[in-house]
Coordinates of C-alpha atoms in Angstrom, one line a residue:
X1 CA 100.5 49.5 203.8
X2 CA 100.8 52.3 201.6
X3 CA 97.2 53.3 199.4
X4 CA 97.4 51.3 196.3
X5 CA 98.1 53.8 193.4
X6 CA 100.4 55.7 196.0
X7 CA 104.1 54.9 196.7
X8 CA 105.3 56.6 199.9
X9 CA 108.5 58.0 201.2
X10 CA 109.9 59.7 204.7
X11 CA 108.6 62.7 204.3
X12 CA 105.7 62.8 201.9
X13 CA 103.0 60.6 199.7
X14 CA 103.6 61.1 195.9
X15 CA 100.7 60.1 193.5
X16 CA 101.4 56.8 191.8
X17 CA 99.2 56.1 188.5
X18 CA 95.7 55.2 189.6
X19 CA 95.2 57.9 191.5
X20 CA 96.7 60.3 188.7
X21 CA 93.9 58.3 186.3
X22 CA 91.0 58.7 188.5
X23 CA 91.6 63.1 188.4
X24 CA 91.8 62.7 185.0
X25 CA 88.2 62.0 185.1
X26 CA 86.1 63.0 182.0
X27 CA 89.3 62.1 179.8
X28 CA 89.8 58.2 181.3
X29 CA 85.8 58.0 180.9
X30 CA 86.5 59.1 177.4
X31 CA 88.9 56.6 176.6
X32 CA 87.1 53.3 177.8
X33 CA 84.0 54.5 176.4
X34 CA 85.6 54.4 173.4
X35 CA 86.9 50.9 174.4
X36 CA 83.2 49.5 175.5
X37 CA 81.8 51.7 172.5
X38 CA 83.9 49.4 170.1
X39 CA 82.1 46.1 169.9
X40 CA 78.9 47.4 169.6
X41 CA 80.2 49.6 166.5
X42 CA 81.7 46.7 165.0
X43 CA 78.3 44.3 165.8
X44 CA 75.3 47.5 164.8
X45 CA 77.7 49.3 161.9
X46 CA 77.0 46.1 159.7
X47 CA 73.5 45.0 160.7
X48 CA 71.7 47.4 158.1
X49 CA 74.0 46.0 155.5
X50 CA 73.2 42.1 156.3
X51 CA 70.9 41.6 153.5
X52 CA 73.4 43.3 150.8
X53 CA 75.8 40.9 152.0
X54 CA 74.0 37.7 151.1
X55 CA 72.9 39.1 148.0
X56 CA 76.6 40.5 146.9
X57 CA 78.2 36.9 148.2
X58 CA 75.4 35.0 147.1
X59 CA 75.4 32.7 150.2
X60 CA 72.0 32.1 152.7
X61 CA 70.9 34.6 155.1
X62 CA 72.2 31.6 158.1
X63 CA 75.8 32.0 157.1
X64 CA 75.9 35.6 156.8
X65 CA 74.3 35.3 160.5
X66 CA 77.4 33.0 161.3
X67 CA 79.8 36.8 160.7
X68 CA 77.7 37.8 163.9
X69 CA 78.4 35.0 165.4
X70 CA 82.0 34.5 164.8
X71 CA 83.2 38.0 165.8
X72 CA 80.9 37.5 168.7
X73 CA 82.6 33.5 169.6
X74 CA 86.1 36.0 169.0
X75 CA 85.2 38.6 171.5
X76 CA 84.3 35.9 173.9
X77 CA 87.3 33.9 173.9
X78 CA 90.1 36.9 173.4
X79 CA 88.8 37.7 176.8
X80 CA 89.7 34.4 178.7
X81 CA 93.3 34.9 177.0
X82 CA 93.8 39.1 177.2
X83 CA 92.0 39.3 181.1
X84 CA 94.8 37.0 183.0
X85 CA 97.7 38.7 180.4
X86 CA 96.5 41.9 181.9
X87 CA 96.8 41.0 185.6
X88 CA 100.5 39.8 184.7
X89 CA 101.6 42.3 182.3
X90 CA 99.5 45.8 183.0
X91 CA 96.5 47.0 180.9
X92 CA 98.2 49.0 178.1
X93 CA 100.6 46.9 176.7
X94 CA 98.2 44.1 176.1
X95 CA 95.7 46.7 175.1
X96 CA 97.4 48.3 172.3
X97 CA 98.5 44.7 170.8
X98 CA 94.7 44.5 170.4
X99 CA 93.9 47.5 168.9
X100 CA 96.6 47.1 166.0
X101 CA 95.6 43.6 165.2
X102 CA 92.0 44.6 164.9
X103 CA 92.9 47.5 162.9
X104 CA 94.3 44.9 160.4
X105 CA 91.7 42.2 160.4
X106 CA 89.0 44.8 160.1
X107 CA 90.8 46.1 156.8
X108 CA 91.1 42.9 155.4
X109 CA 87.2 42.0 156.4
X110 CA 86.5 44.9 153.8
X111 CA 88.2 42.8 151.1
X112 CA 86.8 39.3 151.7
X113 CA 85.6 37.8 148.4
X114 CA 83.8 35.0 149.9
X115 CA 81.6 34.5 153.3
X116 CA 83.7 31.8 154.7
X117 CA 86.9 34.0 154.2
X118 CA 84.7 37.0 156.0
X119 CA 83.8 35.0 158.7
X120 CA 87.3 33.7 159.5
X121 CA 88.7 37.7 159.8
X122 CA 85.2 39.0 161.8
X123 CA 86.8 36.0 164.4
X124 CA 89.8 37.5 163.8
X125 CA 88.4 41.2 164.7
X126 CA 86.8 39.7 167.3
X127 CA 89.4 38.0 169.2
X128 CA 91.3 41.2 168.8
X129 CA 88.6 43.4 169.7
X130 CA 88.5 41.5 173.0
X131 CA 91.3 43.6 174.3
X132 CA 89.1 46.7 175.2
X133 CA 86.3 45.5 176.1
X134 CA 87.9 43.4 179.4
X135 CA 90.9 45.7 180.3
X136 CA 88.1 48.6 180.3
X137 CA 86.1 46.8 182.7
X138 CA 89.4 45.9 184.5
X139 CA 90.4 49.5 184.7
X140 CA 87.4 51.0 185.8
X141 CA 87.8 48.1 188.8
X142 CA 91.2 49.4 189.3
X143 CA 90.8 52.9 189.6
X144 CA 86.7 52.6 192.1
X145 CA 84.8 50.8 194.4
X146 CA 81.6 50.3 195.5
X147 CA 78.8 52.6 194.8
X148 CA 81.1 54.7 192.7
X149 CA 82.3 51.6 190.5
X150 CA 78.1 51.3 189.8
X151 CA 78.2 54.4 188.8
X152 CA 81.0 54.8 186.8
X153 CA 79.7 52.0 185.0
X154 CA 76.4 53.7 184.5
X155 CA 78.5 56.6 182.8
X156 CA 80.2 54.7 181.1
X157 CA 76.9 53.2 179.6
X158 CA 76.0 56.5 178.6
X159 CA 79.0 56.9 176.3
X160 CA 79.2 53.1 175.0
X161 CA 75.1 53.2 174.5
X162 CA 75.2 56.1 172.0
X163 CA 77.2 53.2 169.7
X164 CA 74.2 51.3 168.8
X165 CA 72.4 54.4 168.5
X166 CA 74.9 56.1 166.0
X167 CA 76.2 52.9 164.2
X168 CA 73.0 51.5 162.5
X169 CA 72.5 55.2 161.3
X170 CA 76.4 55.6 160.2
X171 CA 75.5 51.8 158.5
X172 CA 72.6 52.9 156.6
X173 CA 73.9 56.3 155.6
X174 CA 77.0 54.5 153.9
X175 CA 74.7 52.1 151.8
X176 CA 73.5 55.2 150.6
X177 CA 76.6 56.0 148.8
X178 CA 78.7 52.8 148.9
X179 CA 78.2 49.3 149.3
X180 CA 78.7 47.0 152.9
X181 CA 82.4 47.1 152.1
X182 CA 82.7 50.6 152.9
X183 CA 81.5 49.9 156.6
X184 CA 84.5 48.3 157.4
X185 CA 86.5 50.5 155.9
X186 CA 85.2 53.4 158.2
X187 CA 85.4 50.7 160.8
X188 CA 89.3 50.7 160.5
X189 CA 89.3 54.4 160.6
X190 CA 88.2 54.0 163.7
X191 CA 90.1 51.6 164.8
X192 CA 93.3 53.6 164.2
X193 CA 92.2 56.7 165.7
X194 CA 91.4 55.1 168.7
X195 CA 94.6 53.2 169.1
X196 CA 96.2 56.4 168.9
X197 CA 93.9 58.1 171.2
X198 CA 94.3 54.9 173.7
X199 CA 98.4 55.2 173.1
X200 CA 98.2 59.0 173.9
X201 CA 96.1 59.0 176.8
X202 CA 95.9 56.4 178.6
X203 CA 97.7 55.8 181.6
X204 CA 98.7 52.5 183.4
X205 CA 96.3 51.6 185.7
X206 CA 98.3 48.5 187.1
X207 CA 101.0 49.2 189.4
X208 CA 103.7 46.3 189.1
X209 CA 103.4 45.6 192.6
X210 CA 100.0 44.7 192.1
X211 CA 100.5 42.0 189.3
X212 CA 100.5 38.8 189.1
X213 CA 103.5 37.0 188.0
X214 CA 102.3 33.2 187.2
X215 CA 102.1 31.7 184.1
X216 CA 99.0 30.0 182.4
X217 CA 98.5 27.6 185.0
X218 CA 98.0 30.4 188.2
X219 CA 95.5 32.2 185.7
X220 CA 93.4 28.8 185.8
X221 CA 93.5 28.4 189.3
X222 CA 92.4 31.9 189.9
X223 CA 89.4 31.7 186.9
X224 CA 88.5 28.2 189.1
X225 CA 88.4 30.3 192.8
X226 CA 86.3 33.0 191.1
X227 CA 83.7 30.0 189.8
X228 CA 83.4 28.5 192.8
X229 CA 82.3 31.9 194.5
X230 CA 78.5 30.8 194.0
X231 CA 77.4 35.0 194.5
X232 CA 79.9 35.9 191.5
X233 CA 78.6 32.6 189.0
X234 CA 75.2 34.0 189.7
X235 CA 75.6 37.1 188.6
X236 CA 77.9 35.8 185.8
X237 CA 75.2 34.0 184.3
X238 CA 72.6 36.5 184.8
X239 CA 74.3 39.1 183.2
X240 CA 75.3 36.4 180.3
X241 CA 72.0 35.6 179.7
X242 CA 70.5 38.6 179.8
X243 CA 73.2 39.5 177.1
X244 CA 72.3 36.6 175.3
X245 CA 68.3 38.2 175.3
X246 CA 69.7 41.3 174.0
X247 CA 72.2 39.5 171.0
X248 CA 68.9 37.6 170.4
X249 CA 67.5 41.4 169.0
X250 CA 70.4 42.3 167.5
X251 CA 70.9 39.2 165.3
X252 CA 67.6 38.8 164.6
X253 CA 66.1 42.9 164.1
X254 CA 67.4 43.5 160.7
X255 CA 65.6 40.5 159.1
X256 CA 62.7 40.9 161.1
X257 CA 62.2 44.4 160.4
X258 CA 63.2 44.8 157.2
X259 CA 62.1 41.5 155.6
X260 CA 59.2 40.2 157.5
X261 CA 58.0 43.9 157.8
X262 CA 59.1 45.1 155.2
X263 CA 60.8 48.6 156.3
X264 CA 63.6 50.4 154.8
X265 CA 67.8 50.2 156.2
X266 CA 66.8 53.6 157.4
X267 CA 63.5 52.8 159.2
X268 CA 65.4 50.0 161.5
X269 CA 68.4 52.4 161.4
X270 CA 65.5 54.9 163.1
X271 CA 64.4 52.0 165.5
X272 CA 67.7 50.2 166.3
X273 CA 68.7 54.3 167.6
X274 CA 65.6 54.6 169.5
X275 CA 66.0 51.3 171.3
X276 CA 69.5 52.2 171.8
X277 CA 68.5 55.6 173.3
X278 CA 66.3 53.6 175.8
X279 CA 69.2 51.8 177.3
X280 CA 71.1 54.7 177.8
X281 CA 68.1 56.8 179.6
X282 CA 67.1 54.0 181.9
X283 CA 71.4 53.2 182.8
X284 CA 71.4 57.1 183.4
X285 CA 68.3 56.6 185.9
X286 CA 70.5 53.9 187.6
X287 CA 73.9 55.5 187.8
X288 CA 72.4 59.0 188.8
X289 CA 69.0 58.3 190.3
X290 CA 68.8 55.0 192.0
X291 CA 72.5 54.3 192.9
X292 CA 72.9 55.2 196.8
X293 CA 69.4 55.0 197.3
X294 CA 68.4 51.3 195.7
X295 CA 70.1 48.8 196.2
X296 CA 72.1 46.9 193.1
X297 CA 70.4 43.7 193.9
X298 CA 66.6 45.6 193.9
X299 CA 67.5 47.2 191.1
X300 CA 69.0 44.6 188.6
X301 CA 65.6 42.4 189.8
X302 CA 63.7 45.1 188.6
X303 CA 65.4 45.1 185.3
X304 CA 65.4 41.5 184.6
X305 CA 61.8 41.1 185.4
X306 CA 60.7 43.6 183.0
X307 CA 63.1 42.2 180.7
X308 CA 60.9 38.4 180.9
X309 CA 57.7 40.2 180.8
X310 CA 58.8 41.9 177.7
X311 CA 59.7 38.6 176.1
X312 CA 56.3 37.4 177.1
X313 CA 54.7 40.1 175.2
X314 CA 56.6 39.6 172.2
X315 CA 56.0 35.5 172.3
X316 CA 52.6 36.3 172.3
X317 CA 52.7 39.1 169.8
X318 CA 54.7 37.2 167.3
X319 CA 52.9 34.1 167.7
X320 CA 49.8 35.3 166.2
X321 CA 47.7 34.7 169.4
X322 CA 46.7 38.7 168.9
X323 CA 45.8 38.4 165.4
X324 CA 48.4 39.7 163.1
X325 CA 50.1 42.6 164.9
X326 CA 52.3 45.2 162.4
X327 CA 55.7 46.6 163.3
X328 CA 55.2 49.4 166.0
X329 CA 53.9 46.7 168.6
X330 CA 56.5 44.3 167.9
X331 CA 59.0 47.7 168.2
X332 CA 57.1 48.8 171.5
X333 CA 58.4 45.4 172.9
X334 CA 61.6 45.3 172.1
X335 CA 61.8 49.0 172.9
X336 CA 61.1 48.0 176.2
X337 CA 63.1 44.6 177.0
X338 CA 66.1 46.7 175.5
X339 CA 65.6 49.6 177.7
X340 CA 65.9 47.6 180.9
X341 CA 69.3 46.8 179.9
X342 CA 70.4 50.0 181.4
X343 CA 69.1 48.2 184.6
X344 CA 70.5 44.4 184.3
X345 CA 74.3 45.0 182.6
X346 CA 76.1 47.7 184.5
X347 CA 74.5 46.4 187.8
X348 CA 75.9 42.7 187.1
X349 CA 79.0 44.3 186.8
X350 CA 79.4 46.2 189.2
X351 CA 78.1 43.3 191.7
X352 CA 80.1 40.7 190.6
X353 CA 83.7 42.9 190.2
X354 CA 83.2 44.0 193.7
X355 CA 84.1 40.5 194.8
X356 CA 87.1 40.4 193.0
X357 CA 89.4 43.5 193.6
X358 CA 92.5 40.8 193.9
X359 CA 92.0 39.3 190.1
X360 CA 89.9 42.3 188.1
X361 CA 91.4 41.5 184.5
X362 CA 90.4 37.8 185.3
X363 CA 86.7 38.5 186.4
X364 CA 86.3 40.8 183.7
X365 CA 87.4 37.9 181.3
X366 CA 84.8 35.1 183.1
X367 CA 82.6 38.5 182.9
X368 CA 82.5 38.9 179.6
X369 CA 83.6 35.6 178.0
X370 CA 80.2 34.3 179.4
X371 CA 78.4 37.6 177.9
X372 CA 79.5 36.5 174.5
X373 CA 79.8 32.7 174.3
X374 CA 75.9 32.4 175.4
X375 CA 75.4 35.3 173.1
X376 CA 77.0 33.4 170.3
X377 CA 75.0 30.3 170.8
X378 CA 71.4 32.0 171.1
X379 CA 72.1 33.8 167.6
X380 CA 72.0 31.2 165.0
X381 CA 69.0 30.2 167.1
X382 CA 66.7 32.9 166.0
X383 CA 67.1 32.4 162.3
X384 CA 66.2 28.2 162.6
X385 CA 62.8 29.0 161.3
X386 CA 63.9 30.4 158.6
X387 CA 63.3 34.4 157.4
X388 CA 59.6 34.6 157.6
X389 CA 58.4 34.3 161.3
X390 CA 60.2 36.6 164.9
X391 CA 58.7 33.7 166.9
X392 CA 62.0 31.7 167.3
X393 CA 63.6 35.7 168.3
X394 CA 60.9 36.1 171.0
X395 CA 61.5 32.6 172.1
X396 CA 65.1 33.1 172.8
X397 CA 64.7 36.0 174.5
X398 CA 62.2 34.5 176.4
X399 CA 64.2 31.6 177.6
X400 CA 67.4 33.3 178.2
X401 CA 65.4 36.0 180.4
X402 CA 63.5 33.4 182.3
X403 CA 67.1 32.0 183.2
X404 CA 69.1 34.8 184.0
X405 CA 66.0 35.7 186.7
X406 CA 66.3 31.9 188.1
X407 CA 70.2 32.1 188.2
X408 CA 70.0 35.5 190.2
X409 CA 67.4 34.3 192.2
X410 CA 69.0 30.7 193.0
X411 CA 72.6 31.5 193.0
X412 CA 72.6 35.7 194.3
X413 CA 70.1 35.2 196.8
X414 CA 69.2 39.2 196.9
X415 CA 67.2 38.7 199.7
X416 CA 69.9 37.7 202.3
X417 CA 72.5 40.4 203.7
X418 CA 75.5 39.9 201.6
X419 CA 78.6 39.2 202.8
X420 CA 81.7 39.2 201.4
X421 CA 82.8 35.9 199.3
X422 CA 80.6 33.2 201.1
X423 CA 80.6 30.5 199.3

C-alpha cells in the first residue's frame, strides 16, 4: 500500500498533497489558526458590547444572551452537516462555501434592527462559521498522528487562544469610537480576508482515494460506530462539558463584571485577555513540556480536576459563605478554571481523533457538535437569576466540571492500558 498522501510509480515516489501540507508547516498552522481563531472572535469581539445591545434594541439582557446562544446552537449543528460533507467531498470545497456565507450573514448581523432578526443571522453566522472550525480539526488529523497530533493541537492553541485575548480588547476599543454595530463590520473584514487567505493557501488535505462516497445515510452509520466506541463518547463528553464550563464564563463575564461589579468594557476587556493568556501558557506547557513525557490521559485528569476545584471556589466565593468578596477573587478563580483549559481541550482532542483516522471530518463533527450544543444549553442557564448574583455562573461551571471528570473517569478508564477501539 502506498503512504497515504504519496502516489507511487515504477521508478520513484512523488509527493501527493498531505505530505506537501505537512512541509508547509508554519504556513498550514497559520491558516487553521485562523480557522479555530474564528469562533472565538466572533463569540469575545461582541461580549464587551452586550449591554449597548440591550439598551440600543431595547430588549432584556436574556434575549440578547439568546445571540450567544444561537450562533453557538449554529456552530454546533453546521458541524454534524459540514464534517461527513468533508469526508465525501474534500476539505476545501466545503470550506470555502462556509467562509462566503459567513461573510454575508455577518454583514447583515451589523444591520439587524431588531434582536429577533439578530439572533436569526448570528444562527446564520454560526452554522456557516461551522466550516472551519471541524475541517481544521479534520486536517490537522489528516496531515499527524499520535504524540505529534497533541502537539499540533497545542500549537495550534497558541494561535487560536490569542483570539479571546485580542477580541474583547478589539471589542472595547471599537465602542470607543463606534457603536456594537461596528464590531460586525470589522467582523466581516475578517471574514473576507481569511477566505482569501484560506483560497490562496490552502492545500487539499483529502486525497480522493481516501473519501468516502455514501450519501447521508453512510454518514449516519459512521456517526453511530464512532458513538458506540465507549473510549471516544468519553472523551466526547468530557471535552463537551468542559466546554460547556468555559461558555458558562464567557456568557456570563460581561454582566458579572461589569454590572454586578461594576467595572468598565475596558477593565473585563483587561481580564477577559488575561484569562485568555492563561489558556494559552498552560496548552503551551502541554504541547511543549508535558507531551512525550505525560501521558494525555494524566494530563487531561490534571486539568479537569483543577477545573472542579476552581468551580468549587467560585460557588463558594459567589455564594456569600466568605462574606462579600470584590472582583479580583472572583477573577483569581476564573483566571484559574480558564487556564486549565490549555490542559482539558487539546488533550480531548487529540485522544479521541486518534481513534478515528478512517472517519476524521465525522469525529470532528460529533467533536465539536457536542462542544457547542451543551455549551448552548448551559448559557441561558447562568442568567436565570437574573443580573444581580454569579451564583447561577459558578453553579454551572460547577456541575458541568463535576461531569466531564465522572464521564472521563467512567467511560475513558485512564487507568487501564488502552487499546485500540475496545468497546
Amino acid at each position: 500500500m502506498p503512504e497515504s498522501g504519496r502516489t507511487s510509480t515504477k521508478d520513484h515516489i512523488v509527493e501527493g498533497p498531505v505530505v506537501a501540507a505537512r512541509r508547509a508547516g508554519l504556513l498550514v498552522t497559520l491558516v487553521l489558526g485562523g480557522l479555530t481563531a474564528l469562533p472565538p472572535l466572533s463569540m469575545d469581539m461582541y461580549l464587551p458590547a452586550l449591554p449597548e445591545v440591550t439598551e440600543s434594541l431595547r430588549s432584556p439582557a436574556a434575549t440578547v444572551q439568546l445571540t450567544l446562544t444561537a450562533c453557538l446552537a449554529g456552530m454546533a449543528l453546521g458541524q454534524l452537516v459540514v464534517g461527513p460533507m468533508s469526508d465525501k467531498w474534500g476539505r476545501r470545497r466545503p470550506l470555502l462555501i462556509g467562509m462566503i456565507v459567513y461573510v454575508a450573514a455577518t454583514a447583515v448581523c451589523a444591520l439587524a434592527p431588531s434582536a429577533e432578526l439578530l439572533i436569526a443571522f448570528r444562527l446564520l453566522q454560526g452554522l456557516a462559521g461551522a466550516a472551519g472550525i471541524v475541517i481544521a480539526r479534520a486536517v490537522v488529523r489528516d496531515l499527524y498522528d499520535g504524540v505529534e497530533m497533541a502537539r499540533f493541537f497545542s500549537t495550534l492553541m497558541l494561535i487560536s487562544g490569542a483570539a479571546p485575548i485580542i477580541a474583547p480588547l478589539i471589542g472595547g476599543q471599537i465602542l470607543r469610537i463606534t457603536d456594537w454595530r461596528g464590531v460586525f463590520y470589522v467582523l466581516t473584514v475578517i471574514g473576507v480576508l481569511l477566505t482569501v487567505v484560506v483560497w490562496r493557501f490552502l492545500a487539499e488535505t483529502l486525497p480522493p482515494e481516501r473519501r468516502h462516497a455514501g450519501g447521508v445515510g453512510e454518514a449516519l452509520r459512521t456517526m453511530r460506530g464512532l458513538l458506540a466506541d465507549r473510549v471516544f463518547t468519553g472523551y466526547m463528553l468530557a471535552g463537551g462539558l468542559a466546554f460547556a464550563a468555559l461558555f458558562a464564563y464567557i456568557s456570563a463575564s460581561p454582566f458579572v463584571v461589569q454590572e454586578i461589579y461594576g467595572a468598565s468594557p475596558q477593565t473585563f476587556s483587561l481580564l477577559f485577555g488575561l484569562n485568555s493568556i492563561g489558556l494559552v501558557v498552560v496548552g503551551q506547557i502541554n504541547g511543549k513540556l508535558l507531551v512525550g513525557r505525560v501521558s494525555l490521559d494524566k494530563a487531561l485528569g490534571w486539568g479537569l480536576s483543577v477545573i472542579l476545584l476552581a468551580s468549587v471556589a467560585l460557588v463558594l466565593m459567589t455564594s456569600g459563605l466568605f462574606g462579600k468578596v470584590g472582583l479580583v477573587p472572583v477573577a483569581a478563580g476564573l483566571f484559574v478554571l480558564m487556564s486549565a483549559m490549555g490542559l482539558a481541550m487539546p488533550n480531548t482532542n487529540a485522544q479521541a481523533l486518534m481513534r478515528t483516522p478512517h472517519a476524521a471530518g465525522s469525529a470532528s463533527a460529533l467533536l465539536g457538535t457536542s462542544s457547542f450544543l451543551i455549551g448552548a444549553i448551559a448559557s441561558p442557564l447562568v442568567g436565570i437569576a437574573g443580573e444581580t448574583t454569579a451564583v447561577p455562573m459558578a453553579v454551572v461551571q460547577l456541575v458541568c466540571a463535576t461531569a466531564a471528570l465522572c464521564c472521563f473517569l467512567a467511560l475513558c478508564r485512564p487507568w487501564r492500558k488502552p487499546r485500540p477501539q475496545e468497546d
